[in-house]
mmCIF file with all atom_site columns, C-alpha atoms in Angstrom:
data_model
loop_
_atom_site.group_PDB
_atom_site.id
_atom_site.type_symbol
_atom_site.label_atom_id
_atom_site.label_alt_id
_atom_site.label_comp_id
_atom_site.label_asym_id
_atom_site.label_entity_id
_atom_site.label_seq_id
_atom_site.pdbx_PDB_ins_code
_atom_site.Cartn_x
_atom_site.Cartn_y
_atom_site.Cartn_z
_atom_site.occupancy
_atom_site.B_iso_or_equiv
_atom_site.pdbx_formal_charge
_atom_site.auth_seq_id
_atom_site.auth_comp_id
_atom_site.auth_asym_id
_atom_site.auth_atom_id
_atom_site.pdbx_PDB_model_num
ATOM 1   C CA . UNK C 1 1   ? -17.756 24.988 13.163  1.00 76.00 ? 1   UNK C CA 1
ATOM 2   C CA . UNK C 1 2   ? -14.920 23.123 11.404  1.00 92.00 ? 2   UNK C CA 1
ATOM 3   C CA . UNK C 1 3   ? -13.823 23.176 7.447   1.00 96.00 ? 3   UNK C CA 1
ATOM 4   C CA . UNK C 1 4   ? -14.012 20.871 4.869   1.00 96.00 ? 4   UNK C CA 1
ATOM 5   C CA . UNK C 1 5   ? -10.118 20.072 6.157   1.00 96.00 ? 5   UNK C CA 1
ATOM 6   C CA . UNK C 1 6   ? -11.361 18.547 9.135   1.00 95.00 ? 6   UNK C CA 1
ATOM 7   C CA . UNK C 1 7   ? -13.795 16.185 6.834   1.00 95.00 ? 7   UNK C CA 1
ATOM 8   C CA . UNK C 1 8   ? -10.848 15.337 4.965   1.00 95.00 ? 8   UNK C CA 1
ATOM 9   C CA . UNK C 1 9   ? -8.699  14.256 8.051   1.00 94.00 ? 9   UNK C CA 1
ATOM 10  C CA . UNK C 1 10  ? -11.177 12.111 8.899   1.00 90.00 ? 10  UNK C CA 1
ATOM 11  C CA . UNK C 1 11  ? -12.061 10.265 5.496   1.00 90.00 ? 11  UNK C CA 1
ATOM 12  C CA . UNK C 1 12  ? -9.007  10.749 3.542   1.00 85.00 ? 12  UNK C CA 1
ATOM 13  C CA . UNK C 1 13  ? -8.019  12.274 0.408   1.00 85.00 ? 13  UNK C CA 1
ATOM 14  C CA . UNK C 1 14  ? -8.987  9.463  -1.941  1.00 86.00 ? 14  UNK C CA 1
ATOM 15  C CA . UNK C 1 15  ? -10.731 10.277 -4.956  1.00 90.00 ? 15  UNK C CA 1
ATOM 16  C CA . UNK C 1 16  ? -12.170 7.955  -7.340  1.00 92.00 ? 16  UNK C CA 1
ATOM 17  C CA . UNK C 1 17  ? -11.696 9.404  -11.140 1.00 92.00 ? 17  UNK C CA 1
ATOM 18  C CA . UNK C 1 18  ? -11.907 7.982  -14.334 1.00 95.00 ? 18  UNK C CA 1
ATOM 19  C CA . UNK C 1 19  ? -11.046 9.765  -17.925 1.00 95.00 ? 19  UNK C CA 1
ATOM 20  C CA . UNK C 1 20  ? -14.048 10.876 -20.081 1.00 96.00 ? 20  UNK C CA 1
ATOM 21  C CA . UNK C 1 21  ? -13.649 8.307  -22.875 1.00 95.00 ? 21  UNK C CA 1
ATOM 22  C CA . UNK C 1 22  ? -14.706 5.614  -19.890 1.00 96.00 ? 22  UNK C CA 1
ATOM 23  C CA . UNK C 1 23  ? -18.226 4.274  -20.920 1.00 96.00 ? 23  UNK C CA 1
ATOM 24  C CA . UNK C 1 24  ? -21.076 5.413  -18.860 1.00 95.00 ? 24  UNK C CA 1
ATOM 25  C CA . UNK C 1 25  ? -21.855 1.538  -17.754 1.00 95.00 ? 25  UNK C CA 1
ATOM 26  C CA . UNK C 1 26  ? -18.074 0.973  -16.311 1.00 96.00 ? 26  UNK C CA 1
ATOM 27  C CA . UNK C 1 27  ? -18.753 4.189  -14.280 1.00 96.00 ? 27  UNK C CA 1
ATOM 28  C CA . UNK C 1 28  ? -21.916 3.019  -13.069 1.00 95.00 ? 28  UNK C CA 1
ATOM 29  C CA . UNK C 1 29  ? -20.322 -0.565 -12.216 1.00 95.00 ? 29  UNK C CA 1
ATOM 30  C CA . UNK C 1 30  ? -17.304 1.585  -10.417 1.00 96.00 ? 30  UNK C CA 1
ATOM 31  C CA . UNK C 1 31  ? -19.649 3.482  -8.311  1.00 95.00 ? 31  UNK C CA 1
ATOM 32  C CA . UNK C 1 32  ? -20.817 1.006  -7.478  1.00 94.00 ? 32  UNK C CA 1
ATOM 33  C CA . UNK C 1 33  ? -18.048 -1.583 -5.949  1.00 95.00 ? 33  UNK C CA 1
ATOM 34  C CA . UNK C 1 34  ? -16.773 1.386  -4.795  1.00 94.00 ? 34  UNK C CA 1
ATOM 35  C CA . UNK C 1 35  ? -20.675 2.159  -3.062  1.00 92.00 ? 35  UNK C CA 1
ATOM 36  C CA . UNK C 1 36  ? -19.884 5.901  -3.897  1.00 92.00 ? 36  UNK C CA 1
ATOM 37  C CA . UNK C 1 37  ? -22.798 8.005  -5.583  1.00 91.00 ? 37  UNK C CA 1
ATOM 38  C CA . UNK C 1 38  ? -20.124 10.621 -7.307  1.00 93.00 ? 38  UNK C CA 1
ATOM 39  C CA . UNK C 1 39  ? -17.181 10.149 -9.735  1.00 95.00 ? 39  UNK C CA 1
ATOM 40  C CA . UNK C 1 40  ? -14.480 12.643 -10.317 1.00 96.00 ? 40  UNK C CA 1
ATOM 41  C CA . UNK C 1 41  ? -13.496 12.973 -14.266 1.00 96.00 ? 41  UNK C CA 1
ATOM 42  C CA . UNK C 1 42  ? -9.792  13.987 -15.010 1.00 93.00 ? 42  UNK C CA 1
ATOM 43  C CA . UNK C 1 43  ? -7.413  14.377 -17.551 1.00 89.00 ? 43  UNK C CA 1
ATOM 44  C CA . UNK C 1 44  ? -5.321  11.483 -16.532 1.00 80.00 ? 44  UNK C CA 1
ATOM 45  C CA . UNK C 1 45  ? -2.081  12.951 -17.972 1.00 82.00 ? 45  UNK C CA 1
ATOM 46  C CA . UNK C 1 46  ? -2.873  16.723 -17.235 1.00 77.00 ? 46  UNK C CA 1
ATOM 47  C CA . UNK C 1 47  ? -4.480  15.495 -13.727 1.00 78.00 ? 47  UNK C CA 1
ATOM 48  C CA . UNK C 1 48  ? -7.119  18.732 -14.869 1.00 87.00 ? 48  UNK C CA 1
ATOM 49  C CA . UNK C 1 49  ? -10.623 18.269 -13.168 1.00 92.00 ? 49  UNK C CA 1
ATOM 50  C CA . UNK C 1 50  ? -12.616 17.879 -16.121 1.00 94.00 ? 50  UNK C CA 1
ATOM 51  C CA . UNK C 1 51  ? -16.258 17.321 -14.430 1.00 96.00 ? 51  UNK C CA 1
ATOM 52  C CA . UNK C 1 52  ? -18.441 15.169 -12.186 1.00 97.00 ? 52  UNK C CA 1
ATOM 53  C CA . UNK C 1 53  ? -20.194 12.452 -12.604 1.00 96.00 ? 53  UNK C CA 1
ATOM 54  C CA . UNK C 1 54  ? -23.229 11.892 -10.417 1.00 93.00 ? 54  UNK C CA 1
ATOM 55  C CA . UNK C 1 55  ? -26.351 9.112  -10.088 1.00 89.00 ? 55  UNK C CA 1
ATOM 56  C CA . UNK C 1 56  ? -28.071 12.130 -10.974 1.00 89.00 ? 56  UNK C CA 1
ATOM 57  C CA . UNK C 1 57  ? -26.427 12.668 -13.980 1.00 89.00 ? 57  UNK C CA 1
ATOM 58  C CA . UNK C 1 58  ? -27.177 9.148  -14.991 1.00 89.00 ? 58  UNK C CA 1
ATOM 59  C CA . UNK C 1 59  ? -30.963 9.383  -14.241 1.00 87.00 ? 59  UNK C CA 1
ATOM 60  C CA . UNK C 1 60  ? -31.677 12.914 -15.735 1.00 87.00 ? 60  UNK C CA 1
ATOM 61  C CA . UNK C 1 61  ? -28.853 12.585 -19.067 1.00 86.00 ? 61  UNK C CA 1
ATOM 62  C CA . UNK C 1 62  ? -28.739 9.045  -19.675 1.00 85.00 ? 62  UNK C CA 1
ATOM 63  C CA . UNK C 1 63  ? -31.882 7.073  -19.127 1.00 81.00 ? 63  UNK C CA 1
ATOM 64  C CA . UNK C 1 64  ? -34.176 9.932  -19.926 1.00 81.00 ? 64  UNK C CA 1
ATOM 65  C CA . UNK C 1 65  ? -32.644 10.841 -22.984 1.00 83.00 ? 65  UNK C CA 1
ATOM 66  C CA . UNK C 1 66  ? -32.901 6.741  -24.509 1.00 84.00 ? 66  UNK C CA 1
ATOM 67  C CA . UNK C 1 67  ? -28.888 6.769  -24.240 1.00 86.00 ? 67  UNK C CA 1
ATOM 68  C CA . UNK C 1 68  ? -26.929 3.386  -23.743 1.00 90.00 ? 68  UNK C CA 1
ATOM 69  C CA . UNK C 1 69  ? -24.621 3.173  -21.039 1.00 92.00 ? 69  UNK C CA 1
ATOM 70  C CA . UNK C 1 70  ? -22.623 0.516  -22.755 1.00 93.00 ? 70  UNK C CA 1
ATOM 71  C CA . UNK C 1 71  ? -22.429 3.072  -25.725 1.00 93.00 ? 71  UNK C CA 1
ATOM 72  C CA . UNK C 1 72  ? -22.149 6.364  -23.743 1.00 94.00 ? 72  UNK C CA 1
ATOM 73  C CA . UNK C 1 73  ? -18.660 7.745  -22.741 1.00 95.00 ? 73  UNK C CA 1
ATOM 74  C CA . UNK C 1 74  ? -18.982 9.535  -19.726 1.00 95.00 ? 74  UNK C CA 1
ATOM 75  C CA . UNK C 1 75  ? -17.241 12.673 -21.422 1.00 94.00 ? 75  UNK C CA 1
ATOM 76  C CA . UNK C 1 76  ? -21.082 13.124 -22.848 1.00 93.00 ? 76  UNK C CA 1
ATOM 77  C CA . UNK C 1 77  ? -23.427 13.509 -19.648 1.00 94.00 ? 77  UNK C CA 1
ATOM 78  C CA . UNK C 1 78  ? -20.935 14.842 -16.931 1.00 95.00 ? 78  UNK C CA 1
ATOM 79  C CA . UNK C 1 79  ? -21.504 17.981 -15.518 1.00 94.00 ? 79  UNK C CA 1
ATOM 80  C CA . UNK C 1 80  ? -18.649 19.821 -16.734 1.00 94.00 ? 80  UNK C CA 1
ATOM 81  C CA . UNK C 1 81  ? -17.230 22.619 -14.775 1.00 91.00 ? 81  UNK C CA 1
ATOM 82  C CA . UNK C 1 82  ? -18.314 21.355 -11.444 1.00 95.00 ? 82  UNK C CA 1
ATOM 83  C CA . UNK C 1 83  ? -18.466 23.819 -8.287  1.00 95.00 ? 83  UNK C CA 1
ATOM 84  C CA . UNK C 1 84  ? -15.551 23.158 -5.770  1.00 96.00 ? 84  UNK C CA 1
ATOM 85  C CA . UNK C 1 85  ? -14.347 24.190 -2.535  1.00 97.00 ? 85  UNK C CA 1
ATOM 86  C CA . UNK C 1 86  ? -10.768 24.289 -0.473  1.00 97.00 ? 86  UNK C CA 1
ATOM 87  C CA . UNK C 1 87  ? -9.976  22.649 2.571   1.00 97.00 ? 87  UNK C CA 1
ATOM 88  C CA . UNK C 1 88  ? -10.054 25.744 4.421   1.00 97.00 ? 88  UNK C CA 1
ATOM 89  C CA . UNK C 1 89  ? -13.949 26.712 3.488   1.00 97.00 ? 89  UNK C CA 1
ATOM 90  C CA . UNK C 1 90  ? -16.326 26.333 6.152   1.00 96.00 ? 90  UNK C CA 1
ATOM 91  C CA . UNK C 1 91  ? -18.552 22.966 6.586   1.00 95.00 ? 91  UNK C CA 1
ATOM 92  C CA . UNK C 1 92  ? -20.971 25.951 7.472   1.00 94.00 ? 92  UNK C CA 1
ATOM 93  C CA . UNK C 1 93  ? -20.639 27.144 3.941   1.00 96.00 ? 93  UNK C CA 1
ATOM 94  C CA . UNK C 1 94  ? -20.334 23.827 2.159   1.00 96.00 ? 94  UNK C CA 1
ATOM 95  C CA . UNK C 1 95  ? -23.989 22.747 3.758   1.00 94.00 ? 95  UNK C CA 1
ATOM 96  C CA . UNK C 1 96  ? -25.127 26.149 2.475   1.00 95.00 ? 96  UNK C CA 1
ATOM 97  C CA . UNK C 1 97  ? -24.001 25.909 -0.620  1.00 96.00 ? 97  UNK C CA 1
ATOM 98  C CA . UNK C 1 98  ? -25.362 22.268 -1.164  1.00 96.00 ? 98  UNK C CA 1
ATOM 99  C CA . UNK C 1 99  ? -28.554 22.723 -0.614  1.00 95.00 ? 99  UNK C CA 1
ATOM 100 C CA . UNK C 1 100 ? -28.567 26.111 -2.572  1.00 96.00 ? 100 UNK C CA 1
ATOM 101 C CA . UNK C 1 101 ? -27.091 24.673 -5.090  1.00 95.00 ? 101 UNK C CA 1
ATOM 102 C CA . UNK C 1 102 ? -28.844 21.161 -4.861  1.00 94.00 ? 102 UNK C CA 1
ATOM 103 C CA . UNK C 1 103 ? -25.832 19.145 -5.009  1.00 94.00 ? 103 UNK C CA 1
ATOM 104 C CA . UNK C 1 104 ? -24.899 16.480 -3.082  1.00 94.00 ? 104 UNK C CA 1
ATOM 105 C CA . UNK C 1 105 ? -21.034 16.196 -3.846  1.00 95.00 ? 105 UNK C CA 1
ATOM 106 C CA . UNK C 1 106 ? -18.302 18.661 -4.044  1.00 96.00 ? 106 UNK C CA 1
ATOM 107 C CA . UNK C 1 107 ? -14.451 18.230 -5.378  1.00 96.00 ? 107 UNK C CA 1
ATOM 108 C CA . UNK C 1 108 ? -12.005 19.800 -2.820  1.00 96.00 ? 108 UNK C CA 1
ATOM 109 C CA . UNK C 1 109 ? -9.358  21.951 -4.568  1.00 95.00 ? 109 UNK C CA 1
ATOM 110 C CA . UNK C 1 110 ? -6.194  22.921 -3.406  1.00 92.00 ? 110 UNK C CA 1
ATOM 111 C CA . UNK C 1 111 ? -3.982  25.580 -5.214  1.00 86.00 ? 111 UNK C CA 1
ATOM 112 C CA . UNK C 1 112 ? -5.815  24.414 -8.323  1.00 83.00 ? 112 UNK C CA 1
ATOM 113 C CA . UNK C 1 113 ? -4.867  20.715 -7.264  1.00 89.00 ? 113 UNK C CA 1
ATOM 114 C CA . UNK C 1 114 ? -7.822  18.092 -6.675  1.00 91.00 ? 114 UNK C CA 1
ATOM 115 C CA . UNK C 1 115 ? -7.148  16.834 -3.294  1.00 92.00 ? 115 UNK C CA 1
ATOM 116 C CA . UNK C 1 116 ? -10.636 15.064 -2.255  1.00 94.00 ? 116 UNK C CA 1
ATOM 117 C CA . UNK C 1 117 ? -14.301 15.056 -2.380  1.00 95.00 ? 117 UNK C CA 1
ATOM 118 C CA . UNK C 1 118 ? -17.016 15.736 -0.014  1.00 96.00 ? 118 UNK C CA 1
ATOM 119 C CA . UNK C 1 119 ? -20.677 14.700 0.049   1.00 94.00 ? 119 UNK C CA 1
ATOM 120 C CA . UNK C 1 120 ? -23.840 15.691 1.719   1.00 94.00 ? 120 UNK C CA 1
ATOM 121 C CA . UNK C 1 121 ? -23.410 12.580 3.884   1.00 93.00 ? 121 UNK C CA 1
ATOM 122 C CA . UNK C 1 122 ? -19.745 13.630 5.624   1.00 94.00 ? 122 UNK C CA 1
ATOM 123 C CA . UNK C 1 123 ? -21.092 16.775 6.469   1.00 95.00 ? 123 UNK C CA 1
ATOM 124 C CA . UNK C 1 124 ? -24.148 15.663 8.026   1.00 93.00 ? 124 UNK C CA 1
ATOM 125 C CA . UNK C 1 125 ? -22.458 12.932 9.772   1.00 93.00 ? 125 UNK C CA 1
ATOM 126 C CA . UNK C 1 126 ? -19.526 15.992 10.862  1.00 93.00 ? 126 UNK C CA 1
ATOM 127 C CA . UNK C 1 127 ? -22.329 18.393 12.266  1.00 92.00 ? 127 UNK C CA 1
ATOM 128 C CA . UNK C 1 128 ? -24.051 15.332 14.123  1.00 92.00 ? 128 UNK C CA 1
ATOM 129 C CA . UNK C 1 129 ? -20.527 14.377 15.579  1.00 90.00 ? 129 UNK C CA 1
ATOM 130 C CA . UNK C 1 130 ? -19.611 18.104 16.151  1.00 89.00 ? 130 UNK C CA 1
ATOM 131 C CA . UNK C 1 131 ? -23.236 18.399 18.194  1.00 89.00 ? 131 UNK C CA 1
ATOM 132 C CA . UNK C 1 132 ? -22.649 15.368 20.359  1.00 89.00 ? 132 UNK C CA 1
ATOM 133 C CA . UNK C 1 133 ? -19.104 16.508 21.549  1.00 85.00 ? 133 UNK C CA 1
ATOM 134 C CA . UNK C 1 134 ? -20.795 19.776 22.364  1.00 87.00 ? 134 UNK C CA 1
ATOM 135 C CA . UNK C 1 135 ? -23.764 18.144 24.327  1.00 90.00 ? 135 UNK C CA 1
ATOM 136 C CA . UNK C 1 136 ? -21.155 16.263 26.142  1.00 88.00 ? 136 UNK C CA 1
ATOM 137 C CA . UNK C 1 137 ? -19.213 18.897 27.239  1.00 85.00 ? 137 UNK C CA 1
ATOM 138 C CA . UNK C 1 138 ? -22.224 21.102 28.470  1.00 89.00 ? 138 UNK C CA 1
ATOM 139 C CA . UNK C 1 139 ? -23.473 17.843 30.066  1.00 87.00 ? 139 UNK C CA 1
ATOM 140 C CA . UNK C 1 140 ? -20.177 17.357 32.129  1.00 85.00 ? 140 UNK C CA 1
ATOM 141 C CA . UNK C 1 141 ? -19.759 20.712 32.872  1.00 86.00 ? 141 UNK C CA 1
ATOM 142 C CA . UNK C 1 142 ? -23.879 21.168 34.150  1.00 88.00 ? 142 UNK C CA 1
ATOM 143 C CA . UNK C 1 143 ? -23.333 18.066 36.382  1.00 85.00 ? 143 UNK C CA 1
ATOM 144 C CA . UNK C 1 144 ? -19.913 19.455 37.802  1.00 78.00 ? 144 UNK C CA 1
ATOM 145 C CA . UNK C 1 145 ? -17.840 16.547 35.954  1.00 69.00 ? 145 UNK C CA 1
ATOM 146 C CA . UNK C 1 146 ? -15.239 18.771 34.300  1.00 59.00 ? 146 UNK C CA 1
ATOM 147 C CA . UNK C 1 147 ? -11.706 19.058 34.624  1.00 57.00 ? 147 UNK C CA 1
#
């Protein structure tokens, strides 16, 4: 099985972060345009992963609790802390620790260094790719079609 390096290879190391003081509602408008479900939050100077920002977090700290999002900065309902992984950890692991975990995005770290995000969705859509290349390769070989 590959590592979340491979995932990043194929996506790219983009990250969409804003700084906690950004109101909840220009998150949620972010998200989005950007048709993401998670946002990185950083230090902007410091470049220091401060948290994550998730629909989640929205639904469960904001609208539950009677908060504004016009009046919220996002500093207030992100999950601070978040778990992470490094491009060498296993997509194996990742899936494990996902649904353990019951999260659906993880920040990719580096040497201390944000260098992308993963989400449930790139590692289903990895393990599906992964198992067709597989199935085509036992097909070819079963039929006598390999090099």
């Amino acid at each position: 099985m590959g590592t979340v390096r491979n995932i990043l290879q194929a996506k790219g190391h983009g990250v969409f972060s804003v700084e906690p003081a950004v109101t909840v509602y220009d998150a949620i408008e972010l998200m989005s345009q950007k048709n993401i479900g998670g946002l990185i939050i950083t230090d902007q100077r410091s470049e220091k992963l401060l948290g994550i920002f998730t629909e989640r977090d929205y639904a469960r700290r904001l609208i539950l609790k009677g908060k504004s999002s016009k009046d919220t900065a996002i500093g207030e309902i992100m999950t601070e802390n978040p778990i992470t992984v490094s491009p060498d950890d296993s997509i194996e692991s990742c899936m494990k620790l996902m649904t353990n975990r019951r999260i659906r995005h993880l920040p990719v770290c580096d040497g201390g260094k944000l260098t992308g995000m993963i989400s449930i969705g790139d590692v289903v859509r990895f393990i599906i790719d992964e198992q067709r290349a597989i199935i085509e390769d036992l097909e070819q070989y079963i039929t006598g079609h390999h090099q």
